[in-house]
PDB file of C-alpha atoms in Angstrom:
ATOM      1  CA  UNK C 522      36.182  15.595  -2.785  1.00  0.00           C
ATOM      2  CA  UNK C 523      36.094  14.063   0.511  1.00  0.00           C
ATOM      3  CA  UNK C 524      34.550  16.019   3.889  1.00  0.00           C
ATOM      4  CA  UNK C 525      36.702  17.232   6.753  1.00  0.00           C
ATOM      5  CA  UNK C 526      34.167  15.098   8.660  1.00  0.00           C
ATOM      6  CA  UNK C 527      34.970  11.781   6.598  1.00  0.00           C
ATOM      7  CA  UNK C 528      38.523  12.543   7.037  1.00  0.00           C
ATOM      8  CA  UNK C 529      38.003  12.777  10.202  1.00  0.00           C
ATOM      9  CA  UNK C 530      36.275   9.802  10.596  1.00  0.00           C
ATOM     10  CA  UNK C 531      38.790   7.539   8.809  1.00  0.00           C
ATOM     11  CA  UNK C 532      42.043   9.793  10.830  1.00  0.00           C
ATOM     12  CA  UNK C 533      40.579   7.977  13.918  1.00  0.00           C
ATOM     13  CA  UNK C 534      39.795   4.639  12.210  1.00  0.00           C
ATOM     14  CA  UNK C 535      43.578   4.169  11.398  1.00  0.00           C
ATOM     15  CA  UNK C 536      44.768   5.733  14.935  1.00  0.00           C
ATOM     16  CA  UNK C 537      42.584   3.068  16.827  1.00  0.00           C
ATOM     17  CA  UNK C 538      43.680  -0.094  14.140  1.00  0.00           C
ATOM     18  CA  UNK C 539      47.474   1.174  14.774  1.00  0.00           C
ATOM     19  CA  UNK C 540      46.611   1.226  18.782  1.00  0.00           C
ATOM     20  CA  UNK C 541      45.300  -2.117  18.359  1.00  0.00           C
ATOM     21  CA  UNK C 542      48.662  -3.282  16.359  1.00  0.00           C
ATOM     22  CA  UNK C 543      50.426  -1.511  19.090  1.00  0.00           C
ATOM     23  CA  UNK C 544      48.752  -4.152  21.763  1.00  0.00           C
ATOM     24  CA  UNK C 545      48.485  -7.042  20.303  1.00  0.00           C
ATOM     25  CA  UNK C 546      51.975  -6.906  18.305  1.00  0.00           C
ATOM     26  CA  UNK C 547      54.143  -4.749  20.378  1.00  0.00           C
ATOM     27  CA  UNK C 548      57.121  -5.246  18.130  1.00  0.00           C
ATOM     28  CA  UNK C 549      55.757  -4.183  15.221  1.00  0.00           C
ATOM     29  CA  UNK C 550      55.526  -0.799  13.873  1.00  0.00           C
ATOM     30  CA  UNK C 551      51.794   0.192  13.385  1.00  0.00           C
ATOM     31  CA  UNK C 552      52.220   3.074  10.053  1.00  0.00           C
ATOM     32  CA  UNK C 553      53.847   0.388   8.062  1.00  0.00           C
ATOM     33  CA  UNK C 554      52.630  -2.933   9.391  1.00  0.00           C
ATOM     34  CA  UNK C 555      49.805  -2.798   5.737  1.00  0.00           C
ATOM     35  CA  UNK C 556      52.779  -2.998   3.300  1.00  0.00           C
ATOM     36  CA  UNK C 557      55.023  -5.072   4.844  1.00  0.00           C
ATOM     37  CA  UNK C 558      55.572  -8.296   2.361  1.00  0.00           C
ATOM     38  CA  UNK C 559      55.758 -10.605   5.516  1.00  0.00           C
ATOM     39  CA  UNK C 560      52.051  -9.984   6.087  1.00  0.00           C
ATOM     40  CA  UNK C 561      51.313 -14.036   6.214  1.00  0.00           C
ATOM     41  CA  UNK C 562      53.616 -13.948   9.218  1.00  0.00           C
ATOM     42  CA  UNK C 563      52.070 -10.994  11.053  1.00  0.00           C
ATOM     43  CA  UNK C 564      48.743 -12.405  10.447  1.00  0.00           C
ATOM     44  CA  UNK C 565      49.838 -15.751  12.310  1.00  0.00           C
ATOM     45  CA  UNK C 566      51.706 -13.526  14.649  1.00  0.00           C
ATOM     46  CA  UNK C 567      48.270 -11.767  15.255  1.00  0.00           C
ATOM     47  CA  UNK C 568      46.433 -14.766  15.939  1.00  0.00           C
ATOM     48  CA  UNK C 569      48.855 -16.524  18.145  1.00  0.00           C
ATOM     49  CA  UNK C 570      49.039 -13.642  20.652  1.00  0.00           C
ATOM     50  CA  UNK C 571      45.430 -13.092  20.936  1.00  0.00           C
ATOM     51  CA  UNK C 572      44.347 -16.651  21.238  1.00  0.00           C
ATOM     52  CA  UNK C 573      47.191 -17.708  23.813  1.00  0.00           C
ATOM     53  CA  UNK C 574      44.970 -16.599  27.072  1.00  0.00           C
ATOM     54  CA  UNK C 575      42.696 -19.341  25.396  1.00  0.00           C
ATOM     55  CA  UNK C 576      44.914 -22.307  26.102  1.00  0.00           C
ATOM     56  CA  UNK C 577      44.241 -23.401  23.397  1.00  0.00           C
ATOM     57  CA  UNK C 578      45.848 -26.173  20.612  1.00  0.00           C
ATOM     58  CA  UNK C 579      48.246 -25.084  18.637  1.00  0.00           C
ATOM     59  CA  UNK C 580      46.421 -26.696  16.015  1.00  0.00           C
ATOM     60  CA  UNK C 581      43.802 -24.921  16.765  1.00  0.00           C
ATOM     61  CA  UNK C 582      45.299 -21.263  16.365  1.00  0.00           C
ATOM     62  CA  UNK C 583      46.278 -22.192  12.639  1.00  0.00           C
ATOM     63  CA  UNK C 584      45.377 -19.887   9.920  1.00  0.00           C
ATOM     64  CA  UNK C 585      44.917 -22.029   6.700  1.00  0.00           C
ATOM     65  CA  UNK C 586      45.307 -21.469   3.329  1.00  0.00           C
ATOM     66  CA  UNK C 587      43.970 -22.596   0.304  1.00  0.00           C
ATOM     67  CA  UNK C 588      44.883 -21.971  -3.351  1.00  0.00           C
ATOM     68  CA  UNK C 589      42.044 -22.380  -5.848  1.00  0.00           C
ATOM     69  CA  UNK C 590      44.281 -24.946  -8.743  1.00  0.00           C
ATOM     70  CA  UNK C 591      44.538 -23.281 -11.849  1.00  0.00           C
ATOM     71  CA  UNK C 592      47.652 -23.513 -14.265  1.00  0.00           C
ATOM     72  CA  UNK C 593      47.427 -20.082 -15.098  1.00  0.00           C
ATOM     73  CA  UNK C 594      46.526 -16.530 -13.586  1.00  0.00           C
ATOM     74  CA  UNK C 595      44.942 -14.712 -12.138  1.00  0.00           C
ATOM     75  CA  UNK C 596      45.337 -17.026  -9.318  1.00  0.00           C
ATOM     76  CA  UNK C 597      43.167 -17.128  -5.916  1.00  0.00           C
ATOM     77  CA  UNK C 598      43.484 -17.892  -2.501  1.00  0.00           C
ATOM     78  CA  UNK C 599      41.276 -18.507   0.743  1.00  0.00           C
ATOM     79  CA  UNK C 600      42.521 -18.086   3.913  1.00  0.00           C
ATOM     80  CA  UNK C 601      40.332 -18.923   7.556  1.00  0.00           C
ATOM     81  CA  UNK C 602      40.684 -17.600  10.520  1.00  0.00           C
ATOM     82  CA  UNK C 603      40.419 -19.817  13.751  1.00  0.00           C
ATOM     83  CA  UNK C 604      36.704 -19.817  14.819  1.00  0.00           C
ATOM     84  CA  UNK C 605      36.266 -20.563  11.013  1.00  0.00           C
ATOM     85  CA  UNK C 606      35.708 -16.613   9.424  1.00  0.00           C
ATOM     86  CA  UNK C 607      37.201 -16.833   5.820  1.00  0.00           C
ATOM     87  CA  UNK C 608      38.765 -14.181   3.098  1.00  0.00           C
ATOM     88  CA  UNK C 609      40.457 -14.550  -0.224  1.00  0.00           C
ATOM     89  CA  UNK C 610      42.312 -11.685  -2.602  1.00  0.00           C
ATOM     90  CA  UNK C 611      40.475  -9.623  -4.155  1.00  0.00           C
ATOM     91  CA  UNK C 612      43.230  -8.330  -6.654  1.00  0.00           C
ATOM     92  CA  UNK C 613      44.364  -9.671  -9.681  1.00  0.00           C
ATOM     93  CA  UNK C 614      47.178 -12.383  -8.648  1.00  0.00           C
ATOM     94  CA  UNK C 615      50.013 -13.393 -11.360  1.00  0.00           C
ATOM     95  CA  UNK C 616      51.644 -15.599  -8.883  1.00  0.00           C
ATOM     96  CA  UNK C 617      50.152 -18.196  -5.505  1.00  0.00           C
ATOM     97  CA  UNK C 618      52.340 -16.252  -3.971  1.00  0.00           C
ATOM     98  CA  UNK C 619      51.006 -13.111  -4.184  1.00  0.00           C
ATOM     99  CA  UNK C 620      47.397 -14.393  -4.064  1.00  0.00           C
ATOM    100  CA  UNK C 621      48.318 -15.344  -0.517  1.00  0.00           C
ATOM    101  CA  UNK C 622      49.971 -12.292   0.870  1.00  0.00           C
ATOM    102  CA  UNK C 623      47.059 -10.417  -0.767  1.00  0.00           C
ATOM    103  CA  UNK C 624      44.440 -12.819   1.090  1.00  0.00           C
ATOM    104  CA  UNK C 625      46.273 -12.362   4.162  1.00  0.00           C
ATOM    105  CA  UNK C 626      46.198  -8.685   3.920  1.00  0.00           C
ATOM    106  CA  UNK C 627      42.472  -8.585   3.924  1.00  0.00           C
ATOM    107  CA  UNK C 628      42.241 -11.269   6.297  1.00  0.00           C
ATOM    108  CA  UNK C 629      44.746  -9.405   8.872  1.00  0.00           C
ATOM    109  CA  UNK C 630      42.778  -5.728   7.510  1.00  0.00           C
ATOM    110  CA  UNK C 631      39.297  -7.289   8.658  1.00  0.00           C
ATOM    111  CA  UNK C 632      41.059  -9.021  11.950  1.00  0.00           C
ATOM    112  CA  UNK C 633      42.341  -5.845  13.529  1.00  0.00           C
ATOM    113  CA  UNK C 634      39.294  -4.125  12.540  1.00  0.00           C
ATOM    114  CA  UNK C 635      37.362  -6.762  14.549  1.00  0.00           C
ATOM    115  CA  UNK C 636      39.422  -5.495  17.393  1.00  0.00           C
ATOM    116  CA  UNK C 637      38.321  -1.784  17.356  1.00  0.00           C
ATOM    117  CA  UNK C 638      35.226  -1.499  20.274  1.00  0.00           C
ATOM    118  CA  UNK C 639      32.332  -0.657  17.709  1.00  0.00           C
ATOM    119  CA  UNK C 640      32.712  -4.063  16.506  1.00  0.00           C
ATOM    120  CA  UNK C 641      31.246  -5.797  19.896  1.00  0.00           C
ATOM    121  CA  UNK C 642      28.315  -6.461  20.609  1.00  0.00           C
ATOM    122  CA  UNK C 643      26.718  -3.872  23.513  1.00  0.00           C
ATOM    123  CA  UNK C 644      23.335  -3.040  24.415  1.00  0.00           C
ATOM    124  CA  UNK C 645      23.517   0.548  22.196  1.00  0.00           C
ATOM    125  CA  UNK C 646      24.614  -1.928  19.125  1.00  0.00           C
ATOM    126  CA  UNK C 647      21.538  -4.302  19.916  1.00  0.00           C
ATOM    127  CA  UNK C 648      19.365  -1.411  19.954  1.00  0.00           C
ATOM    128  CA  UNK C 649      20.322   0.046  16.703  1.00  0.00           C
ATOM    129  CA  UNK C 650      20.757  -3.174  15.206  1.00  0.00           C
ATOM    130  CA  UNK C 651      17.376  -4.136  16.027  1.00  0.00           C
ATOM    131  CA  UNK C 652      15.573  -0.450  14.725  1.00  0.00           C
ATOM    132  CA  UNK C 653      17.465  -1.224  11.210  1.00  0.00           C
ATOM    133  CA  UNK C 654      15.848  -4.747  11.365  1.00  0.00           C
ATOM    134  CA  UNK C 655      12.675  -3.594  11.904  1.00  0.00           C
ATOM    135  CA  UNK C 656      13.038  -0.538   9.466  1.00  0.00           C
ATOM    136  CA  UNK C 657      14.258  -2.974   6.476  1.00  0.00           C
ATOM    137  CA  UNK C 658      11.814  -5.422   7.068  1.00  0.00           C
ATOM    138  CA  UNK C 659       8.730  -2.822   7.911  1.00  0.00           C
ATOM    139  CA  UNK C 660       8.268  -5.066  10.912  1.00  0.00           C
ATOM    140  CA  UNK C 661       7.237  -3.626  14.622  1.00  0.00           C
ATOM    141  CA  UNK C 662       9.522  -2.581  16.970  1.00  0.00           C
ATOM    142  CA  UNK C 663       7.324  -4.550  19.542  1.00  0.00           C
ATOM    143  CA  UNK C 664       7.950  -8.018  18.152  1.00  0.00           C
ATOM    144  CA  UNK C 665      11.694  -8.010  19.811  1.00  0.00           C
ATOM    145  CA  UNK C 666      10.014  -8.841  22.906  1.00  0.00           C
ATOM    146  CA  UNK C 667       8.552 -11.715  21.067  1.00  0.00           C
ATOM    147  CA  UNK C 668      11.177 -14.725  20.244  1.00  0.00           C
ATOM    148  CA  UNK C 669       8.784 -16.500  18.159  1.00  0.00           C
ATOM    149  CA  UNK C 670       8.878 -13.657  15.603  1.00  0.00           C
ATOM    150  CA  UNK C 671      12.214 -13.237  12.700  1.00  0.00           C
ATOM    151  CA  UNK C 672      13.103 -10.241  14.680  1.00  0.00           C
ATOM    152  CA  UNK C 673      12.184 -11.644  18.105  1.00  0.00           C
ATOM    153  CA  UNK C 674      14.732 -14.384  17.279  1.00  0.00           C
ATOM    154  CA  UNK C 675      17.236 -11.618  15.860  1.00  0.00           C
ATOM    155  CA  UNK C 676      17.073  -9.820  19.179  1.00  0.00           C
ATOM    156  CA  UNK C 677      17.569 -12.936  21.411  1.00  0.00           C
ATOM    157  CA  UNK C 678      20.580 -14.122  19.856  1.00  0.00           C
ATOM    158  CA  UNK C 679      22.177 -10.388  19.741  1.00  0.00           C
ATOM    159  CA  UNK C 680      21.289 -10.354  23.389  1.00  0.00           C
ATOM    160  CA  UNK C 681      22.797 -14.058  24.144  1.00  0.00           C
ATOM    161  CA  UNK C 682      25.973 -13.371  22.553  1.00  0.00           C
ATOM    162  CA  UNK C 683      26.487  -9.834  24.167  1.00  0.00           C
ATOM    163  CA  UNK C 684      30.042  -9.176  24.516  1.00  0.00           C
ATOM    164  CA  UNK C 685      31.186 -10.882  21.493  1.00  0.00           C
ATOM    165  CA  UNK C 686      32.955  -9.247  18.429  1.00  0.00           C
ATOM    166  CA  UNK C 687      30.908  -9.101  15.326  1.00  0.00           C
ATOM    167  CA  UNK C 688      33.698 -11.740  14.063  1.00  0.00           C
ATOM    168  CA  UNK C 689      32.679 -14.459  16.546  1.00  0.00           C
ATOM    169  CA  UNK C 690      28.833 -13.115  16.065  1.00  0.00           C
ATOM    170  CA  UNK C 691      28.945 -13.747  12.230  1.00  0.00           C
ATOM    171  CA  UNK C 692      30.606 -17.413  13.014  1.00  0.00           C
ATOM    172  CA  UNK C 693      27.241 -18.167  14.912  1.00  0.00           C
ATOM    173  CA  UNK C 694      25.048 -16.974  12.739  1.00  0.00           C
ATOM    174  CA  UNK C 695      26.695 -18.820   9.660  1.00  0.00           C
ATOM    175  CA  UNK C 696      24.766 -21.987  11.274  1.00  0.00           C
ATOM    176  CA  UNK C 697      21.642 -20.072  11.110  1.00  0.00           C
ATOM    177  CA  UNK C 698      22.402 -19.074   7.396  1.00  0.00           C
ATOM    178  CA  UNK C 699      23.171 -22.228   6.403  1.00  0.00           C
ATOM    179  CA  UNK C 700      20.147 -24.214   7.793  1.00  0.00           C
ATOM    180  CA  UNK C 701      18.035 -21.170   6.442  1.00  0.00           C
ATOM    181  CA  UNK C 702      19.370 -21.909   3.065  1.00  0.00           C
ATOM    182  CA  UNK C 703      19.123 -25.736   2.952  1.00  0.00           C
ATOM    183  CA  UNK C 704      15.477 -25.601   4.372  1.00  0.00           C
ATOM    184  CA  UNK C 705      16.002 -27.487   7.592  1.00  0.00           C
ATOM    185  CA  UNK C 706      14.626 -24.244   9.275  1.00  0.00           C
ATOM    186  CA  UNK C 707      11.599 -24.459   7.862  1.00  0.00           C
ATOM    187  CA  UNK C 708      11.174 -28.336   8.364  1.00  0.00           C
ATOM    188  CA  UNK C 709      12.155 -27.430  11.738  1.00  0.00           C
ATOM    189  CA  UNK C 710       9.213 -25.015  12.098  1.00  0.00           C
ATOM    190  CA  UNK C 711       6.885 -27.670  10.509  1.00  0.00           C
ATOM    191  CA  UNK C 712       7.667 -29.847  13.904  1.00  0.00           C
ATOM    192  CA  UNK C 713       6.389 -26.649  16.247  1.00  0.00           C
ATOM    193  CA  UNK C 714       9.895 -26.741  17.322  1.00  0.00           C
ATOM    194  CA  UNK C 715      10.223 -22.830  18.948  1.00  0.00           C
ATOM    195  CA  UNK C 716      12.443 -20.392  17.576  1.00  0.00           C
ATOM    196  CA  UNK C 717      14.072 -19.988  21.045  1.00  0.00           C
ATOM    197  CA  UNK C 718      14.607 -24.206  21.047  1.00  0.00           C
ATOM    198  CA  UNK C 719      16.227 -24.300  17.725  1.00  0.00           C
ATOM    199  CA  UNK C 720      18.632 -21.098  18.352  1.00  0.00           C
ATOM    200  CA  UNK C 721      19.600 -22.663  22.084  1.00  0.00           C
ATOM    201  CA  UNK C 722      19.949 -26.324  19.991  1.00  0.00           C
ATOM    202  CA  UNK C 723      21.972 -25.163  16.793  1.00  0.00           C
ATOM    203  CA  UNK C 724      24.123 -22.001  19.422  1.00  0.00           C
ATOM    204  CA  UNK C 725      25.906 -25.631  20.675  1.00  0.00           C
ATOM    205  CA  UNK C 726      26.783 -27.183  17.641  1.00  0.00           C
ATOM    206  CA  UNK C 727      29.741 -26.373  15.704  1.00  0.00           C
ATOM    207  CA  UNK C 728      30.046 -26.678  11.642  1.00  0.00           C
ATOM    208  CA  UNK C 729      31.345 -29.630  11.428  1.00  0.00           C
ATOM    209  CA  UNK C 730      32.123 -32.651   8.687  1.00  0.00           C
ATOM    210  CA  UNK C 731      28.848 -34.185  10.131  1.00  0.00           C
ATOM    211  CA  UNK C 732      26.759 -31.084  10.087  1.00  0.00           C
ATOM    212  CA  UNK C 733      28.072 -31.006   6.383  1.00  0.00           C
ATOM    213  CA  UNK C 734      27.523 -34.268   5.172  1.00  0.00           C
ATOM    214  CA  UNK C 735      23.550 -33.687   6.740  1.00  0.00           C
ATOM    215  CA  UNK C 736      23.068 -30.848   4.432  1.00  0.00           C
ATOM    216  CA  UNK C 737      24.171 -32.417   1.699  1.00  0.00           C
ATOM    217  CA  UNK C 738      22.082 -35.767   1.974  1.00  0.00           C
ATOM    218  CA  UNK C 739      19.393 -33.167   2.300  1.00  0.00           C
ATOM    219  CA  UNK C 740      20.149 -31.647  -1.342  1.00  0.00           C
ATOM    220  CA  UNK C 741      20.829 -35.332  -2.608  1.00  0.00           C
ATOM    221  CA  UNK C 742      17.327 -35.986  -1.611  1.00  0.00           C
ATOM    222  CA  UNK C 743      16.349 -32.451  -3.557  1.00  0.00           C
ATOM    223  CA  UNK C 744      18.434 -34.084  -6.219  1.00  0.00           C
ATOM    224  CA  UNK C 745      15.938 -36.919  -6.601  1.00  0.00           C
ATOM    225  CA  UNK C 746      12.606 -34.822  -6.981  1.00  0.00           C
ATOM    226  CA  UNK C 747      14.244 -31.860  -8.978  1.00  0.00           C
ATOM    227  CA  UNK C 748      17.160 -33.327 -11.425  1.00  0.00           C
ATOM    228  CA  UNK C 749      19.958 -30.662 -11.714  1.00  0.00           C
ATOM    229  CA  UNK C 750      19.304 -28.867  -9.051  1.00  0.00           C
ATOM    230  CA  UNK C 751      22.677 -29.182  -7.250  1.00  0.00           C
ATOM    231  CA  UNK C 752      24.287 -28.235  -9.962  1.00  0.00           C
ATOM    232  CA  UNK C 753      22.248 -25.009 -10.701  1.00  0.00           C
ATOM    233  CA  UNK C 754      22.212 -24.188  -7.045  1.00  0.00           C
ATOM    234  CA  UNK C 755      26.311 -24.620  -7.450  1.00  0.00           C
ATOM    235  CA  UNK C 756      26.388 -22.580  -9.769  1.00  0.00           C
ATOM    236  CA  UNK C 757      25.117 -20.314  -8.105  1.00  0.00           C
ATOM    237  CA  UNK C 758      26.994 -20.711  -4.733  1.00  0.00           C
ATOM    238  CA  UNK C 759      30.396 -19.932  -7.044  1.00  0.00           C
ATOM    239  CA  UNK C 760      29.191 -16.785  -8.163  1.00  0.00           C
ATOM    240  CA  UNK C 761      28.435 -15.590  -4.966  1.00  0.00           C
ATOM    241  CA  UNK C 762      31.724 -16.448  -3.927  1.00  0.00           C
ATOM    242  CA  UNK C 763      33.379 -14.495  -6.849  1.00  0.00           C
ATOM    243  CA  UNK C 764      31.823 -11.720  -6.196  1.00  0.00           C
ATOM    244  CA  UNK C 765      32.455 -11.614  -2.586  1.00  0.00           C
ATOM    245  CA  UNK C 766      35.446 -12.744  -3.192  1.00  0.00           C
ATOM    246  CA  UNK C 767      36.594  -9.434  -5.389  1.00  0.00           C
ATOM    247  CA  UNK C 768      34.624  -7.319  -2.990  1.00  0.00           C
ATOM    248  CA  UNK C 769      36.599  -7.958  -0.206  1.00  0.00           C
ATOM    249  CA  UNK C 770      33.769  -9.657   2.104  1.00  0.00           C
ATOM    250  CA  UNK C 771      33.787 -12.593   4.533  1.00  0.00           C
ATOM    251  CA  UNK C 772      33.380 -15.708   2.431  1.00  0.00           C
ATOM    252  CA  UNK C 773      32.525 -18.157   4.381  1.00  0.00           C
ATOM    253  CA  UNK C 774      28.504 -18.878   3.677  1.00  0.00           C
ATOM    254  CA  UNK C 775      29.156 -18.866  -0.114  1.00  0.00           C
ATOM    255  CA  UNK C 776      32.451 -21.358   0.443  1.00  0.00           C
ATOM    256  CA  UNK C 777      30.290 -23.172   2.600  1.00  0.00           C
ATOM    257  CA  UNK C 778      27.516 -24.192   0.379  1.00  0.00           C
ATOM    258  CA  UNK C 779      29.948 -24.616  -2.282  1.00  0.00           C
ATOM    259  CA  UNK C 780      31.759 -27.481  -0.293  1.00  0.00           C
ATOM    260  CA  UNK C 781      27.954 -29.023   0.842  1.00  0.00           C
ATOM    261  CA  UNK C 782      27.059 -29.082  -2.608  1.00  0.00           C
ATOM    262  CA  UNK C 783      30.187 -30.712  -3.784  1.00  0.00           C
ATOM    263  CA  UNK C 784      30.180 -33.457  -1.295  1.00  0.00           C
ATOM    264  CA  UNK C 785      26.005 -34.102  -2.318  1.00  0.00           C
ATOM    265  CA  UNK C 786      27.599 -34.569  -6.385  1.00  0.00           C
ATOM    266  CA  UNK C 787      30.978 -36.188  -5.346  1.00  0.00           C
ATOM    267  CA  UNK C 788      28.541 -38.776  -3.345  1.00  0.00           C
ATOM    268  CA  UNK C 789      25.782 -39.138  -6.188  1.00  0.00           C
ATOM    269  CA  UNK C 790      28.859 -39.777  -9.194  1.00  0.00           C
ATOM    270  CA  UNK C 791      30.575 -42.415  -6.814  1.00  0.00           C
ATOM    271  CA  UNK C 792      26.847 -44.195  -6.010  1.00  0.00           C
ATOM    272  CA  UNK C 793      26.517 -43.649  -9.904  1.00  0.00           C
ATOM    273  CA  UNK C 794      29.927 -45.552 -10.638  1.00  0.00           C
ATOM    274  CA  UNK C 795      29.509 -47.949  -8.031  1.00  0.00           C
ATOM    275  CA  UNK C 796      25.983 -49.088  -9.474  1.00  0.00           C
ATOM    276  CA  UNK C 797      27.381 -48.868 -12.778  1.00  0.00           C
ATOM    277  CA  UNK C 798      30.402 -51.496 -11.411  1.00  0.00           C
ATOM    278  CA  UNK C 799      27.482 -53.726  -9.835  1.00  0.00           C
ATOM    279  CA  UNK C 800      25.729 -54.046 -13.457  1.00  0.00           C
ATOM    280  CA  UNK C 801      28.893 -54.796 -15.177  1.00  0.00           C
ATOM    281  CA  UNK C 802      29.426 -57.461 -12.758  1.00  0.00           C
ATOM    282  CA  UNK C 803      25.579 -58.888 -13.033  1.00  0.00           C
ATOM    283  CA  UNK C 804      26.453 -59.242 -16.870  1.00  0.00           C
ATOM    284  CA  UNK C 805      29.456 -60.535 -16.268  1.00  0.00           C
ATOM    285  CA  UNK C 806      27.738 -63.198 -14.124  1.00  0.00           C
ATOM    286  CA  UNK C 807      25.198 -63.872 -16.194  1.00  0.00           C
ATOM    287  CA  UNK C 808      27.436 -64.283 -19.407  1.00  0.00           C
ATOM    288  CA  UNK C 809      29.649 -66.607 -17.609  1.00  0.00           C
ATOM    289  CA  UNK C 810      26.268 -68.648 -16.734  1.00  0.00           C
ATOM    290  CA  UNK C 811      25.479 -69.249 -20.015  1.00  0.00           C
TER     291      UNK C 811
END
């Protein structure tokens, strides 16, 4: 049975997530705003009001969607965010259709909740950010002074981003997590490149197609001393996303290295059939020469 306390606790939850409906879509009625069916609209509707003292594109507001093909059910769907933060449904979806309301939902769910203040980053959130750090890693509290230690580094990025919602936080760090993954931190290290000169370096640059197609010449050269292992790390990356997926969580690491890793095989099979093509051809040549 649940606690007074955790009732509580989630009473206020929903009263501040239907205060932020109330601001940021005055029109719309906060108790029922969850079930309505039009939630793909209210989710653009969300993002177009809160991004307009931006100036920015309209191309750049977009929330995009993306249906996973599959001729039969249960079907999926990924939907991003502008600043690039990504969900998908986590129920069981007979129809695209409902796939994409569903993703929307817990896109639109997670937005709002982005809104509520204990999602931005303040000094009191550094702090006990920080403590948990230090307590899961059985690290000293003394080494946040210190950028050239993991939590060091931690600790100066929470403090340069200040401000931020934990939304625009996690689209920073995905960088981080990525370059982590594929190594490139490490080789970085190797160079006596500082921590505080790669995080100022890598804080500037967006994930882009060229940041992408980097990362995955870097696996294509993994490819070359260790056969199969794009393919095993894909494997991998897909199962990750699954099970975020169903669990409700921000995809967009796992559907990250999932696209890297795709472009590193898409690029090895057509370098594959192109060589293959170039052989044919010698024998051809070499036929017609004799």
């Amino acid at each position: 049975m649940q606690s007074e306390k955790g009732r509580t606790k989630m009473d206020k939850t929903f009263e501040s997530l239907q205060h932020v409906v109330t601001e940021v879509l005055p029109h719309r009625d906060p108790t029922v705003v969850f079930g309505d069916l039009n939630v793909v609209a209210i989710l653009q509707e969300f993002w177009e009001n809160k991004e307009k003292q931006r100036a920015l594109f309209p191309s750049e507001r977009r929330v995009v969607y993306e249906s996973v093909p599959s001729p039969d059910p249960p079907f999926v769907c990924y939907v991003t965010l502008p600043g690039g933060s990504c969900f998908g449904n986590f129920q069981y979806c007979l129809s695209r259709a409902e796939a994409r309301r569903d993703a929307a939902k817990v896109a639109l769910i997670n937005s709002l909740f982005n809104e509520l203040p204990s999602r931005r980053i303040t000094k009191e959130f550094i702090l006990d950010s920080v403590q948990e750090a230090v307590s899961s890693t059985s690290g000293n509290f003394n080494d946040a002074d210190d950028p050239s230690t993991s939590i060091g580094a931690y600790h100066y990025m929470l403090e340069s981003n200040i401000g931020k919602t934990m939304l625009e936080f996690q689209e920073l760090m995905i960088v981080f997590q990525l370059l982590h993954w594929n190594g490139s931190l490490k080789a970085l290290r190797d160079t006596k490149c500082s921590r505080q000169e790669v995080i100022s370096y890598y804080s500037q640059c967006s994930l882009d197609e060229r940041m992408r197609s980097h990362m995955a010449l870097d696996w294509i050269l993994k490819e070359q001393d260790s056969t199969g292992i794009i393919s095993q790390e894909l494997q991998l990356a897909l199962r990750e996303l699954e099970e975020a997926r169903k669990a409700g969580r921000e995809l967009r690491f796992y559907k990250e290295k999932k696209e890297i890793l795709g472009l590193a095989l898409s690029q090895i099979y057509r370098d594959c059939v192109a060589l293959s093509k170039a052989e044919d051809q010698m024998i051809l040549n070499v036929n017609s020469y004799h």
